[in-house]
Amino acid sequence: LNYCPWWCAWNKVGMEGDVDCEAEAVPEEGSTAPEESKEEKETSHFCVEILPLIKESQSQHGLRHGDYQRYRLYCTRRVHRIRRSLHFTQGHRNRYQKKPLTSQLIVASSSSSSAGGSSRYLHLPLVCAERAWALAMELKQGLGASGEPRKRFHILRRLKKAAKYAEELLRLCEECGGWCDVRTKLEAQAYCSWMAGNVKFEQQKWQEALDAFGSSQTIYEKLAGAVPEEQRAQYTQRVEELTPNIRYCAYNIKDMPTDVTELMKLRSEAAGSDILASKIDLVLAQTQQKTASSLTEVAWLGKQLPVKNERLRVSLVKLQ
């Protein structure tokens, strides 16, 4: 009865040795390993390069050729993709249930997952702002010089909605605190100021538009000197795009310009801004009309010839 095979004794010794090894692997009380991992989580943060992100999307999806409708549809699809990937859809196919985007949700996602996944929550207000802005620019292209009041009202509403999403983006970046890095906060502030400047520009509130554009340009100038070399050209280009808007606001604060040559120069500099270009076209047409009404005669081969046709007067002013 007391007989025990040798392999049973050997297995018993091996099992006891395994248990001892596992017991030694358990950290003792007061170990600093969990504390170190906790500190790493607290110091981790995410970065959203807003301007390079939107510039790349715009150049690849229609804005290289001025196709705002294509870019707007791309933004719509991208919002849906981001919501599905984050499991943040708002209801089902036949039922809408709004889900507010809060900084607590972003911070909780950052602490439980990678920073790249949590930063995608900030893409939602950014892409929504781009979608509303693209629709405003699409309507602006079809507006023409007539300036239909209903279309202008619709354009202003879309710009206000884009500015609202930009303010939400800035608010989320500030409320996230240390989880969001300084560059992302500065880019969000510059983007928000640019969107607010577009709204004030459309409302012809020149001083407020000048302040907003100036604030945005200052931030982009500072960022141009801090970003890597391969991204510096995008920030420098944005600074140059804001310069004609600032000059036009300054002219309107002082007085409405009456020099057609100066307006034509501003129009050539505003090739990248459809809002500014449409405004200058409207003012240019009004200025040419006023100048043509005072043009009663022209000098031709030493003779003063009267000009009675109104259309001929406007054509002569354009040639000047």
mmCIF file of C-alpha atoms in Angstrom:
data_model
loop_
_atom_site.group_PDB
_atom_site.id
_atom_site.type_symbol
_atom_site.label_atom_id
_atom_site.label_comp_id
_atom_site.label_asym_id
_atom_site.label_seq_id
_atom_site.Cartn_x
_atom_site.Cartn_y
_atom_site.Cartn_z
ATOM 1 C CA LEU A 1 0.000 0.000 0.000
ATOM 2 C CA ASN A 2 2.916 2.361 0.629
ATOM 3 C CA TYR A 3 4.359 1.709 -2.807
ATOM 4 C CA CYS A 4 4.834 4.928 -4.871
ATOM 5 C CA PRO A 5 6.224 4.796 -8.420
ATOM 6 C CA TRP A 6 9.285 6.908 -9.064
ATOM 7 C CA TRP A 7 7.605 8.981 -11.749
ATOM 8 C CA CYS A 8 4.819 10.032 -9.374
ATOM 9 C CA ALA A 9 7.367 11.365 -6.907
ATOM 10 C CA TRP A 10 9.202 13.184 -9.698
ATOM 11 C CA ASN A 11 5.978 14.845 -10.935
ATOM 12 C CA LYS A 12 5.139 15.917 -7.433
ATOM 13 C CA VAL A 13 8.530 17.588 -7.007
ATOM 14 C CA GLY A 14 8.199 19.306 -10.411
ATOM 15 C CA MET A 15 4.767 20.669 -9.603
ATOM 16 C CA GLU A 16 5.950 22.036 -6.280
ATOM 17 C CA GLY A 17 8.861 23.729 -8.052
ATOM 18 C CA ASP A 18 6.496 25.386 -10.515
ATOM 19 C CA VAL A 19 4.369 26.705 -7.707
ATOM 20 C CA ASP A 20 7.416 28.150 -5.982
ATOM 21 C CA CYS A 21 8.537 29.893 -9.185
ATOM 22 C CA GLU A 22 5.123 31.424 -9.681
ATOM 23 C CA ALA A 23 5.050 32.624 -6.102
ATOM 24 C CA GLU A 24 8.390 34.325 -6.564
ATOM 25 C CA ALA A 25 7.108 36.105 -9.700
ATOM 26 C CA VAL A 26 4.339 37.883 -7.742
ATOM 27 C CA PRO A 27 5.523 41.425 -6.839
ATOM 28 C CA GLU A 28 5.815 42.266 -3.201
ATOM 29 C CA GLU A 29 3.819 44.936 -1.464
ATOM 30 C CA GLY A 30 5.083 48.442 -2.100
ATOM 31 C CA SER A 31 6.276 47.620 -5.625
ATOM 32 C CA THR A 32 6.571 50.662 -7.947
ATOM 33 C CA ALA A 33 5.701 48.899 -11.213
ATOM 34 C CA PRO A 34 1.965 49.762 -11.201
ATOM 35 C CA GLU A 35 2.764 53.326 -10.162
ATOM 36 C CA GLU A 36 5.136 53.733 -13.090
ATOM 37 C CA SER A 37 2.512 52.566 -15.573
ATOM 38 C CA LYS A 38 0.017 54.932 -13.995
ATOM 39 C CA GLU A 39 2.414 57.845 -14.395
ATOM 40 C CA GLU A 40 2.963 56.949 -18.060
ATOM 41 C CA LYS A 41 -0.786 57.038 -18.658
ATOM 42 C CA GLU A 42 -1.113 60.398 -16.964
ATOM 43 C CA THR A 43 1.646 61.978 -19.020
ATOM 44 C CA SER A 44 0.493 60.537 -22.375
ATOM 45 C CA HIS A 45 -1.211 63.006 -24.742
ATOM 46 C CA PHE A 46 -2.376 63.234 -28.337
ATOM 47 C CA CYS A 47 -1.764 65.692 -31.158
ATOM 48 C CA VAL A 48 -4.058 66.715 -34.030
ATOM 49 C CA GLU A 49 -2.280 68.604 -36.815
ATOM 50 C CA ILE A 50 -5.342 70.547 -37.933
ATOM 51 C CA LEU A 51 -4.006 72.653 -40.800
ATOM 52 C CA PRO A 52 -1.990 69.870 -42.536
ATOM 53 C CA LEU A 53 -4.953 67.540 -42.082
ATOM 54 C CA ILE A 54 -7.497 69.823 -43.748
ATOM 55 C CA LYS A 55 -5.069 70.983 -46.449
ATOM 56 C CA GLU A 56 -4.351 67.406 -47.486
ATOM 57 C CA SER A 57 -8.048 66.526 -47.522
ATOM 58 C CA GLN A 58 -8.919 69.624 -49.543
ATOM 59 C CA SER A 59 -6.234 69.022 -52.164
ATOM 60 C CA GLN A 60 -7.174 65.360 -52.602
ATOM 61 C CA HIS A 61 -10.950 65.788 -52.713
ATOM 62 C CA GLY A 62 -11.859 68.592 -55.088
ATOM 63 C CA LEU A 63 -10.526 71.912 -53.833
ATOM 64 C CA ARG A 64 -7.476 71.743 -56.070
ATOM 65 C CA HIS A 65 -9.949 72.470 -58.893
ATOM 66 C CA GLY A 66 -12.402 74.546 -56.847
ATOM 67 C CA ASP A 67 -14.985 71.741 -56.590
ATOM 68 C CA TYR A 68 -16.588 72.503 -53.220
ATOM 69 C CA GLN A 69 -19.483 70.104 -53.764
ATOM 70 C CA ARG A 70 -17.116 67.135 -54.042
ATOM 71 C CA TYR A 71 -15.295 68.202 -50.887
ATOM 72 C CA ARG A 72 -18.575 68.646 -48.997
ATOM 73 C CA LEU A 73 -19.742 65.154 -49.926
ATOM 74 C CA TYR A 74 -16.359 63.759 -48.859
ATOM 75 C CA CYS A 75 -16.713 65.447 -45.449
ATOM 76 C CA THR A 76 -20.183 63.932 -45.043
ATOM 77 C CA ARG A 77 -18.879 60.429 -45.733
ATOM 78 C CA ARG A 78 -15.894 60.950 -43.464
ATOM 79 C CA VAL A 79 -18.086 61.981 -40.518
ATOM 80 C CA HIS A 80 -20.088 58.764 -40.889
ATOM 81 C CA ARG A 81 -16.910 56.660 -41.080
ATOM 82 C CA ILE A 82 -15.437 58.252 -37.970
ATOM 83 C CA ARG A 83 -18.639 57.722 -35.990
ATOM 84 C CA ARG A 84 -18.857 54.071 -36.995
ATOM 85 C CA SER A 85 -15.199 53.394 -36.181
ATOM 86 C CA LEU A 86 -15.601 54.974 -32.726
ATOM 87 C CA HIS A 87 -18.991 53.278 -32.126
ATOM 88 C CA PHE A 88 -20.398 56.768 -31.631
ATOM 89 C CA THR A 89 -23.322 56.670 -34.046
ATOM 90 C CA GLN A 90 -26.341 58.780 -33.171
ATOM 91 C CA GLY A 91 -29.221 56.329 -33.163
ATOM 92 C CA HIS A 92 -30.256 53.901 -35.860
ATOM 93 C CA ARG A 93 -31.474 54.168 -39.430
ATOM 94 C CA ASN A 94 -35.012 55.274 -38.534
ATOM 95 C CA ARG A 95 -34.380 56.865 -35.148
ATOM 96 C CA TYR A 96 -32.116 59.787 -34.287
ATOM 97 C CA GLN A 97 -30.634 59.970 -30.799
ATOM 98 C CA LYS A 98 -28.132 62.762 -30.230
ATOM 99 C CA LYS A 99 -24.939 61.898 -28.374
ATOM 100 C CA PRO A 100 -23.112 64.919 -26.947
ATOM 101 C CA LEU A 101 -19.363 64.942 -27.430
ATOM 102 C CA THR A 102 -17.688 65.816 -24.117
ATOM 103 C CA SER A 103 -14.116 66.119 -22.890
ATOM 104 C CA GLN A 104 -14.828 63.427 -20.259
ATOM 105 C CA LEU A 105 -15.538 60.954 -23.042
ATOM 106 C CA ILE A 106 -12.290 61.850 -24.829
ATOM 107 C CA VAL A 107 -10.216 61.599 -21.627
ATOM 108 C CA ALA A 108 -11.818 58.269 -20.686
ATOM 109 C CA SER A 109 -11.073 56.941 -24.171
ATOM 110 C CA SER A 110 -7.470 58.182 -23.899
ATOM 111 C CA SER A 111 -6.901 56.430 -20.583
ATOM 112 C CA SER A 112 -8.364 53.135 -21.781
ATOM 113 C CA SER A 113 -6.954 53.036 -25.315
ATOM 114 C CA SER A 114 -4.251 54.516 -27.474
ATOM 115 C CA ALA A 115 -3.987 58.283 -27.940
ATOM 116 C CA GLY A 116 -4.528 57.945 -31.684
ATOM 117 C CA GLY A 117 -7.988 56.469 -31.168
ATOM 118 C CA SER A 118 -9.086 59.160 -28.733
ATOM 119 C CA SER A 119 -7.845 61.993 -30.961
ATOM 120 C CA ARG A 120 -10.300 60.872 -33.640
ATOM 121 C CA TYR A 121 -13.095 62.286 -31.487
ATOM 122 C CA LEU A 122 -11.660 65.741 -32.205
ATOM 123 C CA HIS A 123 -11.927 65.020 -35.928
ATOM 124 C CA LEU A 124 -15.727 65.065 -35.646
ATOM 125 C CA PRO A 125 -16.233 68.816 -34.987
ATOM 126 C CA LEU A 126 -13.355 69.615 -37.358
ATOM 127 C CA VAL A 127 -14.842 67.719 -40.310
ATOM 128 C CA CYS A 128 -18.335 69.044 -39.529
ATOM 129 C CA ALA A 129 -16.956 72.596 -39.629
ATOM 130 C CA GLU A 130 -15.289 71.872 -42.967
ATOM 131 C CA ARG A 131 -18.547 70.455 -44.338
ATOM 132 C CA ALA A 132 -20.551 73.562 -43.402
ATOM 133 C CA TRP A 133 -17.816 75.851 -44.741
ATOM 134 C CA ALA A 134 -17.679 73.917 -48.039
ATOM 135 C CA LEU A 135 -21.439 74.311 -48.508
ATOM 136 C CA ALA A 136 -21.140 78.065 -47.926
ATOM 137 C CA MET A 137 -18.387 78.284 -50.534
ATOM 138 C CA GLU A 138 -20.440 76.177 -52.952
ATOM 139 C CA LEU A 139 -23.356 78.600 -52.601
ATOM 140 C CA LYS A 140 -20.971 81.534 -52.925
ATOM 141 C CA GLN A 141 -19.762 80.260 -56.303
ATOM 142 C CA GLY A 142 -23.297 80.251 -57.682
ATOM 143 C CA LEU A 143 -24.213 83.601 -56.184
ATOM 144 C CA GLY A 144 -22.638 85.863 -58.802
ATOM 145 C CA ALA A 145 -22.693 89.644 -58.662
ATOM 146 C CA SER A 146 -26.485 89.881 -58.273
ATOM 147 C CA GLY A 147 -26.358 89.029 -54.570
ATOM 148 C CA GLU A 148 -29.699 87.282 -53.988
ATOM 149 C CA PRO A 149 -30.770 87.972 -50.374
ATOM 150 C CA ARG A 150 -32.021 84.434 -49.745
ATOM 151 C CA LYS A 151 -28.770 82.851 -50.861
ATOM 152 C CA ARG A 152 -26.744 85.307 -48.817
ATOM 153 C CA PHE A 153 -28.814 84.420 -45.766
ATOM 154 C CA HIS A 154 -28.157 80.719 -46.388
ATOM 155 C CA ILE A 155 -24.420 81.348 -46.816
ATOM 156 C CA LEU A 156 -24.306 83.263 -43.537
ATOM 157 C CA ARG A 157 -26.111 80.460 -41.718
ATOM 158 C CA ARG A 158 -23.637 77.865 -42.984
ATOM 159 C CA LEU A 159 -20.676 80.030 -41.970
ATOM 160 C CA LYS A 160 -22.141 80.503 -38.499
ATOM 161 C CA LYS A 161 -22.576 76.757 -38.173
ATOM 162 C CA ALA A 162 -18.969 76.184 -39.233
ATOM 163 C CA ALA A 163 -17.827 78.742 -36.634
ATOM 164 C CA LYS A 164 -19.915 76.970 -33.993
ATOM 165 C CA TYR A 165 -18.215 73.638 -34.721
ATOM 166 C CA ALA A 166 -14.817 75.357 -34.632
ATOM 167 C CA GLU A 167 -15.655 76.800 -31.202
ATOM 168 C CA GLU A 168 -16.642 73.316 -30.038
ATOM 169 C CA LEU A 169 -13.298 71.975 -31.239
ATOM 170 C CA LEU A 170 -11.433 74.683 -29.313
ATOM 171 C CA ARG A 171 -13.511 74.078 -26.183
ATOM 172 C CA LEU A 172 -12.830 70.340 -26.233
ATOM 173 C CA CYS A 173 -9.092 70.892 -26.673
ATOM 174 C CA GLU A 174 -8.990 73.263 -23.699
ATOM 175 C CA GLU A 175 -11.130 71.050 -21.460
ATOM 176 C CA CYS A 176 -8.975 67.989 -22.142
ATOM 177 C CA GLY A 177 -6.146 69.713 -20.279
ATOM 178 C CA GLY A 178 -2.876 67.787 -20.293
ATOM 179 C CA TRP A 179 -4.205 65.071 -22.572
ATOM 180 C CA CYS A 180 -4.138 67.530 -25.497
ATOM 181 C CA ASP A 181 -0.766 69.010 -26.419
ATOM 182 C CA VAL A 182 -0.005 72.711 -26.837
ATOM 183 C CA ARG A 183 0.274 72.620 -30.629
ATOM 184 C CA THR A 184 -3.221 71.193 -31.004
ATOM 185 C CA LYS A 185 -4.662 73.915 -28.774
ATOM 186 C CA LEU A 186 -2.893 76.653 -30.750
ATOM 187 C CA GLU A 187 -4.050 75.225 -34.073
ATOM 188 C CA ALA A 188 -7.624 74.968 -32.794
ATOM 189 C CA GLN A 189 -7.486 78.592 -31.638
ATOM 190 C CA ALA A 190 -6.149 79.778 -35.012
ATOM 191 C CA TYR A 191 -8.773 77.744 -36.896
ATOM 192 C CA CYS A 192 -11.560 79.075 -34.664
ATOM 193 C CA SER A 193 -10.409 82.679 -35.199
ATOM 194 C CA TRP A 194 -10.295 82.141 -38.970
ATOM 195 C CA MET A 195 -13.848 80.778 -39.035
ATOM 196 C CA ALA A 196 -15.102 83.618 -36.838
ATOM 197 C CA GLY A 197 -13.397 86.090 -39.173
ATOM 198 C CA ASN A 198 -15.258 84.598 -42.147
ATOM 199 C CA VAL A 199 -18.587 85.149 -40.380
ATOM 200 C CA LYS A 200 -17.788 88.753 -39.446
ATOM 201 C CA PHE A 201 -16.471 89.387 -42.964
ATOM 202 C CA GLU A 202 -19.732 88.205 -44.485
ATOM 203 C CA GLN A 203 -21.666 90.382 -42.036
ATOM 204 C CA GLN A 204 -19.444 93.350 -42.991
ATOM 205 C CA LYS A 205 -18.350 93.879 -39.395
ATOM 206 C CA TRP A 206 -14.923 94.982 -40.491
ATOM 207 C CA GLN A 207 -13.271 95.691 -37.131
ATOM 208 C CA GLU A 208 -14.284 92.353 -35.626
ATOM 209 C CA ALA A 209 -13.240 90.544 -38.802
ATOM 210 C CA LEU A 210 -9.886 92.347 -38.746
ATOM 211 C CA ASP A 211 -9.267 91.313 -35.137
ATOM 212 C CA ALA A 212 -10.175 87.676 -35.841
ATOM 213 C CA PHE A 213 -8.060 87.415 -38.998
ATOM 214 C CA GLY A 214 -5.151 89.175 -37.273
ATOM 215 C CA SER A 215 -5.255 86.764 -34.335
ATOM 216 C CA SER A 216 -5.325 83.771 -36.669
ATOM 217 C CA GLN A 217 -2.454 85.103 -38.779
ATOM 218 C CA THR A 218 -0.310 85.747 -35.689
ATOM 219 C CA ILE A 219 -0.749 82.176 -34.443
ATOM 220 C CA TYR A 220 0.010 80.683 -37.848
ATOM 221 C CA GLU A 221 3.152 82.810 -38.107
ATOM 222 C CA LYS A 222 4.354 81.474 -34.746
ATOM 223 C CA LEU A 223 3.530 77.898 -35.722
ATOM 224 C CA ALA A 224 5.372 78.272 -39.046
ATOM 225 C CA GLY A 225 8.594 78.739 -37.112
ATOM 226 C CA ALA A 226 7.974 75.770 -34.812
ATOM 227 C CA VAL A 227 6.710 73.015 -37.131
ATOM 228 C CA PRO A 228 8.975 70.643 -39.102
ATOM 229 C CA GLU A 229 10.442 71.827 -42.391
ATOM 230 C CA GLU A 230 8.130 69.712 -44.574
ATOM 231 C CA GLN A 231 5.012 71.348 -43.049
ATOM 232 C CA ARG A 232 6.268 74.931 -42.937
ATOM 233 C CA ALA A 233 5.065 75.794 -46.447
ATOM 234 C CA GLN A 234 1.423 75.090 -45.512
ATOM 235 C CA TYR A 235 1.505 77.520 -42.602
ATOM 236 C CA THR A 236 3.303 80.169 -44.640
ATOM 237 C CA GLN A 237 0.675 79.808 -47.361
ATOM 238 C CA ARG A 238 -2.139 80.287 -44.833
ATOM 239 C CA VAL A 239 -0.450 83.474 -43.551
ATOM 240 C CA GLU A 240 -0.273 84.806 -47.116
ATOM 241 C CA GLU A 241 -3.931 83.909 -47.735
ATOM 242 C CA LEU A 242 -5.007 85.976 -44.731
ATOM 243 C CA THR A 243 -3.120 89.108 -45.803
ATOM 244 C CA PRO A 244 -5.636 90.314 -48.493
ATOM 245 C CA ASN A 245 -8.534 89.796 -46.058
ATOM 246 C CA ILE A 246 -6.807 91.930 -43.436
ATOM 247 C CA ARG A 247 -6.000 94.650 -45.976
ATOM 248 C CA TYR A 248 -9.590 94.757 -47.238
ATOM 249 C CA CYS A 249 -10.957 95.031 -43.701
ATOM 250 C CA ALA A 250 -8.522 97.853 -42.974
ATOM 251 C CA TYR A 251 -9.664 99.715 -46.111
ATOM 252 C CA ASN A 252 -13.302 99.418 -45.118
ATOM 253 C CA ILE A 253 -12.637 100.584 -41.562
ATOM 254 C CA LYS A 254 -10.943 103.704 -42.899
ATOM 255 C CA ASP A 255 -13.300 104.306 -45.813
ATOM 256 C CA MET A 256 -14.661 102.426 -48.780
ATOM 257 C CA PRO A 257 -11.930 102.507 -51.430
ATOM 258 C CA THR A 258 -12.759 104.358 -54.639
ATOM 259 C CA ASP A 259 -9.553 103.609 -56.528
ATOM 260 C CA VAL A 260 -10.399 101.014 -59.171
ATOM 261 C CA THR A 261 -6.727 100.135 -59.669
ATOM 262 C CA GLU A 262 -6.282 99.367 -55.979
ATOM 263 C CA LEU A 263 -9.401 97.218 -55.969
ATOM 264 C CA MET A 264 -8.178 95.286 -59.011
ATOM 265 C CA LYS A 265 -4.880 94.652 -57.203
ATOM 266 C CA LEU A 266 -6.727 93.350 -54.166
ATOM 267 C CA ARG A 267 -8.872 91.162 -56.444
ATOM 268 C CA SER A 268 -5.766 89.533 -57.966
ATOM 269 C CA GLU A 269 -4.360 88.852 -54.497
ATOM 270 C CA ALA A 270 -7.626 87.245 -53.339
ATOM 271 C CA ALA A 271 -7.471 84.353 -55.789
ATOM 272 C CA GLY A 272 -7.548 81.769 -52.983
ATOM 273 C CA SER A 273 -10.419 83.294 -50.988
ATOM 274 C CA ASP A 274 -13.855 83.070 -52.578
ATOM 275 C CA ILE A 275 -15.486 85.154 -49.839
ATOM 276 C CA LEU A 276 -13.048 88.028 -50.346
ATOM 277 C CA ALA A 277 -13.176 87.724 -54.151
ATOM 278 C CA SER A 278 -16.968 87.980 -54.236
ATOM 279 C CA LYS A 279 -16.923 90.980 -51.916
ATOM 280 C CA ILE A 280 -14.336 92.775 -54.043
ATOM 281 C CA ASP A 281 -16.251 91.962 -57.238
ATOM 282 C CA LEU A 282 -19.383 93.560 -55.766
ATOM 283 C CA VAL A 283 -17.534 96.658 -54.562
ATOM 284 C CA LEU A 284 -15.638 96.867 -57.849
ATOM 285 C CA ALA A 285 -18.875 96.842 -59.829
ATOM 286 C CA GLN A 286 -20.364 99.567 -57.614
ATOM 287 C CA THR A 287 -17.214 101.686 -57.839
ATOM 288 C CA GLN A 288 -17.069 101.357 -61.619
ATOM 289 C CA GLN A 289 -20.736 102.323 -61.830
ATOM 290 C CA LYS A 290 -20.118 105.483 -59.787
ATOM 291 C CA THR A 291 -17.062 106.380 -61.816
ATOM 292 C CA ALA A 292 -18.924 105.798 -65.079
ATOM 293 C CA SER A 293 -21.754 108.132 -64.040
ATOM 294 C CA SER A 294 -19.246 110.992 -63.747
ATOM 295 C CA LEU A 295 -17.581 110.189 -67.082
ATOM 296 C CA THR A 296 -19.297 112.494 -69.573
ATOM 297 C CA GLU A 297 -16.563 112.867 -72.210
ATOM 298 C CA VAL A 298 -13.243 111.372 -73.274
ATOM 299 C CA ALA A 299 -10.207 112.803 -75.051
ATOM 300 C CA TRP A 300 -9.493 111.255 -78.437
ATOM 301 C CA LEU A 301 -6.850 112.615 -80.845
ATOM 302 C CA GLY A 302 -6.887 115.982 -79.124
ATOM 303 C CA LYS A 303 -10.667 116.262 -79.199
ATOM 304 C CA GLN A 304 -13.213 115.983 -76.371
ATOM 305 C CA LEU A 305 -15.932 113.524 -77.378
ATOM 306 C CA PRO A 306 -19.147 113.183 -75.330
ATOM 307 C CA VAL A 307 -20.107 109.727 -73.990
ATOM 308 C CA LYS A 308 -23.841 109.287 -73.567
ATOM 309 C CA ASN A 309 -24.209 105.488 -73.571
ATOM 310 C CA GLU A 310 -24.136 104.059 -70.002
ATOM 311 C CA ARG A 311 -22.708 100.689 -71.031
ATOM 312 C CA LEU A 312 -19.973 102.409 -73.013
ATOM 313 C CA ARG A 313 -19.042 104.453 -69.946
ATOM 314 C CA VAL A 314 -18.669 101.323 -67.808
ATOM 315 C CA SER A 315 -16.548 99.652 -70.493
ATOM 316 C CA LEU A 316 -14.267 102.680 -70.684
ATOM 317 C CA VAL A 317 -13.829 102.655 -66.889
ATOM 318 C CA LYS A 318 -12.890 98.964 -67.001
ATOM 319 C CA LEU A 319 -10.269 99.675 -69.647
ATOM 320 C CA GLN A 320 -8.718 102.313 -67.431
#
